[in-house]
Amino acid sequence: DVKVTQSSRYLVKRTGEKVFLECVQDMDHENMFWYRQDPGLGLRLIYFSYDVKMKEKGDIPEGYSVSREKKERFSLILESASTNQTSMYLCASSLSAGGRVDTQYFGPGTRLTVL
Amino acid sequence: AQTVTQSQPEMSVQEAETVTLSCTYDTSESDYYLFWYKQPPSRQMILVIRQEAYKQQNATENRFSVNFQKAAKSFSLKISDSQLGDAAMYFCACAFGGTSYGKLTFGQGTILTVHP
């Protein structure tokens, strides 16, 4: 089975702190994604990566950056956390390269609270 | 830009009955894929069913089936013989082929309650 893990289930940070959310997948997937989930808004794509060191902005990248130094690991970075970044963050991965659309597998999520 | 709309914030069903969750989408693309994901309380999001837009036949997975109306841009999920374990948040999502790498656009979600 595909396994996607995230470093923390719950995280509490203070405004202005630098925050790292880590995601690891164990199935040699090419693509990795970061979404945030908010009530009434569903999930929105922050950033995704289709290869090591390759990344693209999603729909709401402002205030976030990402890093993918190894194929299995994709990090989301909040450079200076703000209260409006309080949310559930979900990582996902999928196998495909190129034009094929494969199923995305999700991690358990990190509920981040910024005080 | 594509959009996905789930107009039912909450739905409920009696155990063993059938329920249908609605989803509409808007896209000008011809190569796209539709998904229903399930997020149980405090548990991981998992795929329920997927449909390739080029396939006319509606996808089915055991008790789960879809009604894909391409012209109407509608993609509803039917759950038959509902079970207590079906209680969850359900998300409809859309992805495109080509160079989009399968990134998903999600609807707002529908909370499904199953009554014993």
Short mmCIF file of C-alpha atoms in Angstrom, two decimals:
data_model
loop_
_atom_site.label_atom_id
_atom_site.label_comp_id
_atom_site.label_asym_id
_atom_site.label_seq_id
_atom_site.Cartn_x
_atom_site.Cartn_y
_atom_site.Cartn_z
CA ASP A 1 0.00 0.00 0.00
CA VAL A 2 1.05 3.55 -0.66
CA LYS A 3 1.99 5.36 2.47
CA VAL A 4 2.13 9.13 2.79
CA THR A 5 3.18 10.44 6.17
CA GLN A 6 3.28 13.92 7.59
CA SER A 7 5.58 14.98 10.38
CA SER A 8 2.93 16.26 12.78
CA ARG A 9 -0.82 15.79 13.27
CA TYR A 10 -1.15 18.95 15.33
CA LEU A 11 1.08 22.00 15.47
CA VAL A 12 0.78 25.28 17.35
CA LYS A 13 3.02 28.18 16.34
CA ARG A 14 3.27 31.88 17.04
CA THR A 15 2.83 34.68 14.54
CA GLY A 16 6.09 35.41 12.74
CA GLU A 17 7.64 32.00 13.32
CA LYS A 18 9.11 30.01 10.45
CA VAL A 19 7.20 26.75 10.13
CA PHE A 20 8.21 23.56 8.34
CA LEU A 21 5.68 20.89 7.41
CA GLU A 22 7.23 17.66 6.18
CA CYS A 23 5.73 15.01 3.95
CA VAL A 24 7.24 11.66 3.00
CA GLN A 25 5.95 9.06 0.54
CA ASP A 26 7.34 5.56 0.20
CA MET A 27 6.20 4.54 -3.30
CA ASP A 28 8.67 6.33 -5.56
CA HIS A 29 5.96 8.70 -6.79
CA GLU A 30 6.94 11.43 -9.21
CA ASN A 31 4.42 14.06 -8.14
CA MET A 32 3.80 15.56 -4.73
CA PHE A 33 1.26 18.18 -3.69
CA TRP A 34 0.43 20.46 -0.80
CA TYR A 35 -3.18 21.49 -0.19
CA ARG A 36 -4.86 23.43 2.54
CA GLN A 37 -8.36 22.51 3.69
CA ASP A 38 -10.74 25.10 5.10
CA PRO A 39 -14.44 24.68 5.97
CA GLY A 40 -16.68 25.62 3.10
CA LEU A 41 -13.77 25.99 0.69
CA GLY A 42 -12.74 22.39 0.20
CA LEU A 43 -9.08 21.78 -0.58
CA ARG A 44 -6.98 24.33 -2.42
CA LEU A 45 -3.63 23.65 -4.03
CA ILE A 46 -0.69 25.59 -2.60
CA TYR A 47 2.28 24.11 -4.50
CA PHE A 48 3.19 20.93 -6.28
CA SER A 49 6.35 19.24 -7.47
CA TYR A 50 6.73 16.93 -10.46
CA ASP A 51 10.38 16.02 -9.92
CA VAL A 52 13.23 16.56 -7.51
CA LYS A 53 14.00 20.27 -7.22
CA MET A 54 11.10 21.08 -9.59
CA LYS A 55 8.08 22.95 -8.30
CA GLU A 56 5.14 24.95 -9.52
CA LYS A 57 2.75 27.32 -7.83
CA GLY A 58 -0.79 26.23 -7.23
CA ASP A 59 -3.81 28.42 -6.68
CA ILE A 60 -2.82 30.00 -3.34
CA PRO A 61 1.01 30.11 -3.07
CA GLU A 62 1.29 33.48 -1.31
CA GLY A 63 3.05 33.21 2.03
CA TYR A 64 4.36 29.71 1.32
CA SER A 65 7.41 28.11 -0.23
CA VAL A 66 8.37 24.48 -0.82
CA SER A 67 11.44 22.31 -1.05
CA ARG A 68 12.01 18.95 -2.68
CA GLU A 69 15.60 17.86 -2.32
CA LYS A 70 14.83 14.12 -2.40
CA LYS A 71 12.18 12.33 -4.39
CA GLU A 72 10.37 10.96 -1.36
CA ARG A 73 10.22 14.17 0.67
CA PHE A 74 8.30 17.39 0.04
CA SER A 75 8.40 20.22 2.55
CA LEU A 76 6.04 23.16 2.93
CA ILE A 77 7.54 26.26 4.51
CA LEU A 78 5.70 29.17 6.05
CA GLU A 79 8.38 31.85 6.08
CA SER A 80 6.59 34.02 8.64
CA ALA A 81 3.44 32.40 9.96
CA SER A 82 0.31 34.49 10.20
CA THR A 83 -3.04 33.81 11.83
CA ASN A 84 -4.75 33.46 8.45
CA GLN A 85 -2.57 30.43 7.80
CA THR A 86 -4.33 28.53 10.57
CA SER A 87 -5.70 25.55 8.65
CA MET A 88 -5.49 21.84 7.92
CA TYR A 89 -2.62 21.04 5.55
CA LEU A 90 -2.75 17.90 3.44
CA CYS A 91 0.09 16.39 1.46
CA ALA A 92 -0.54 14.04 -1.45
CA SER A 93 1.49 12.11 -3.99
CA SER A 94 0.84 10.41 -7.31
CA LEU A 95 2.84 8.13 -9.54
CA SER A 96 2.48 9.67 -12.97
CA ALA A 97 4.96 11.45 -15.15
CA GLY A 98 3.89 13.41 -18.19
CA GLY A 99 0.30 13.48 -19.34
CA ARG A 100 -1.15 10.55 -17.42
CA VAL A 101 -3.41 11.38 -14.49
CA ASP A 102 -2.94 8.94 -11.62
CA THR A 103 -4.79 8.79 -8.35
CA GLN A 104 -3.46 10.98 -5.60
CA TYR A 105 -2.76 9.41 -2.21
CA PHE A 106 -3.10 11.63 0.82
CA GLY A 107 -1.34 11.93 4.13
CA PRO A 108 -3.24 12.23 7.42
CA GLY A 109 -2.98 16.01 7.51
CA THR A 110 -1.41 18.54 9.85
CA ARG A 111 -3.73 20.84 11.75
CA LEU A 112 -1.76 24.05 12.19
CA THR A 113 -2.82 26.77 14.59
CA VAL A 114 -1.03 30.11 14.46
CA LEU A 115 -1.53 32.25 17.57
CA ALA B 1 -9.93 28.10 -14.89
CA GLN B 2 -11.98 25.14 -13.82
CA THR B 3 -14.44 25.06 -10.95
CA VAL B 4 -16.10 22.25 -9.04
CA THR B 5 -19.29 22.87 -7.07
CA GLN B 6 -20.94 20.71 -4.44
CA SER B 7 -24.23 22.37 -3.55
CA GLN B 8 -25.12 20.11 -0.61
CA PRO B 9 -23.11 21.02 2.51
CA GLU B 10 -24.76 18.19 4.44
CA MET B 11 -26.71 15.07 3.63
CA SER B 12 -28.13 12.28 5.75
CA VAL B 13 -29.29 8.75 5.04
CA GLN B 14 -30.68 5.82 6.96
CA GLU B 15 -28.55 2.71 7.19
CA ALA B 16 -29.23 0.34 4.25
CA GLU B 17 -30.82 3.13 2.18
CA THR B 18 -29.46 4.87 -0.92
CA VAL B 19 -28.16 8.41 -1.09
CA THR B 20 -26.91 10.56 -3.97
CA LEU B 21 -24.34 13.32 -3.60
CA SER B 22 -24.30 16.01 -6.27
CA CYS B 23 -21.38 17.62 -8.05
CA THR B 24 -21.14 19.93 -11.02
CA TYR B 25 -18.01 21.17 -12.72
CA ASP B 26 -17.06 23.70 -15.31
CA THR B 27 -14.18 23.32 -17.73
CA SER B 28 -13.34 23.99 -21.33
CA GLU B 29 -10.83 21.13 -21.42
CA SER B 30 -11.64 17.92 -23.28
CA ASP B 31 -9.15 15.67 -21.46
CA TYR B 32 -10.14 15.50 -17.82
CA TYR B 33 -10.78 13.10 -14.98
CA LEU B 34 -13.30 13.19 -12.16
CA PHE B 35 -12.92 11.79 -8.67
CA TRP B 36 -14.84 11.27 -5.48
CA TYR B 37 -12.75 11.22 -2.32
CA LYS B 38 -13.90 10.26 1.18
CA GLN B 39 -12.50 11.81 4.37
CA PRO B 40 -13.73 9.99 7.49
CA PRO B 41 -13.56 11.91 10.77
CA SER B 42 -9.93 12.27 11.87
CA ARG B 43 -8.80 9.82 9.21
CA GLN B 44 -6.98 9.94 5.93
CA MET B 45 -8.62 10.98 2.65
CA ILE B 46 -9.10 8.01 0.37
CA LEU B 47 -10.26 7.58 -3.21
CA VAL B 48 -13.80 6.27 -3.63
CA ILE B 49 -14.14 6.26 -7.40
CA ARG B 50 -12.73 7.86 -10.55
CA GLN B 51 -14.11 8.51 -14.02
CA GLU B 52 -12.25 9.35 -17.21
CA ALA B 53 -14.21 11.89 -19.23
CA TYR B 54 -13.61 10.03 -22.48
CA LYS B 55 -15.38 6.94 -21.13
CA GLN B 56 -19.12 6.90 -21.63
CA GLN B 57 -19.76 4.09 -19.19
CA ASN B 58 -20.37 5.17 -15.61
CA ALA B 59 -17.78 3.93 -13.13
CA THR B 60 -18.81 1.61 -10.30
CA GLU B 61 -16.98 0.31 -7.25
CA ASN B 62 -19.06 -2.14 -5.23
CA ARG B 63 -21.79 -0.07 -3.53
CA PHE B 64 -20.54 3.18 -5.06
CA SER B 65 -21.48 4.33 -8.53
CA VAL B 66 -21.49 7.57 -10.45
CA ASN B 67 -23.91 9.22 -12.81
CA PHE B 68 -21.67 11.07 -15.26
CA GLN B 69 -23.60 13.50 -17.47
CA LYS B 70 -20.92 15.04 -19.67
CA ALA B 71 -23.12 17.52 -21.52
CA ALA B 72 -24.59 18.79 -18.27
CA LYS B 73 -21.16 18.72 -16.58
CA SER B 74 -22.60 16.74 -13.71
CA PHE B 75 -20.90 13.96 -11.72
CA SER B 76 -23.03 12.61 -8.88
CA LEU B 77 -22.12 9.80 -6.49
CA LYS B 78 -24.66 7.16 -5.51
CA ILE B 79 -24.08 5.12 -2.38
CA SER B 80 -26.28 2.05 -2.16
CA ASP B 81 -26.99 0.02 0.98
CA SER B 82 -25.44 2.75 3.13
CA GLN B 83 -23.37 1.62 6.09
CA LEU B 84 -22.34 3.41 9.28
CA GLY B 85 -18.77 3.40 7.99
CA ASP B 86 -19.82 5.54 5.03
CA ALA B 87 -20.23 8.53 7.33
CA ALA B 88 -17.60 11.04 6.21
CA MET B 89 -16.92 14.22 4.30
CA TYR B 90 -17.07 13.53 0.56
CA PHE B 91 -15.20 15.65 -1.94
CA CYS B 92 -15.70 15.81 -5.67
CA ALA B 93 -12.57 16.74 -7.63
CA CYS B 94 -11.41 17.26 -11.19
CA ALA B 95 -7.99 16.88 -12.81
CA PHE B 96 -6.74 17.50 -16.31
CA GLY B 97 -4.39 15.63 -18.55
CA GLY B 98 -1.53 17.03 -20.56
CA THR B 99 1.06 18.91 -18.55
CA SER B 100 -1.07 19.62 -15.50
CA TYR B 101 0.45 16.66 -13.60
CA GLY B 102 -2.96 15.68 -12.32
CA LYS B 103 -3.35 18.54 -9.86
CA LEU B 104 -6.83 18.48 -8.43
CA THR B 105 -9.52 21.12 -8.16
CA PHE B 106 -11.90 20.25 -5.33
CA GLY B 107 -15.48 21.06 -4.50
CA GLN B 108 -16.50 22.40 -1.10
CA GLY B 109 -17.34 18.99 0.32
CA THR B 110 -20.52 17.28 1.56
CA ILE B 111 -20.81 15.89 5.08
CA LEU B 112 -22.69 12.60 5.00
CA THR B 113 -24.37 11.36 8.17
CA VAL B 114 -25.62 7.77 8.34
CA HIS B 115 -28.37 7.05 10.85
CA PRO B 116 -28.70 3.55 12.34
#
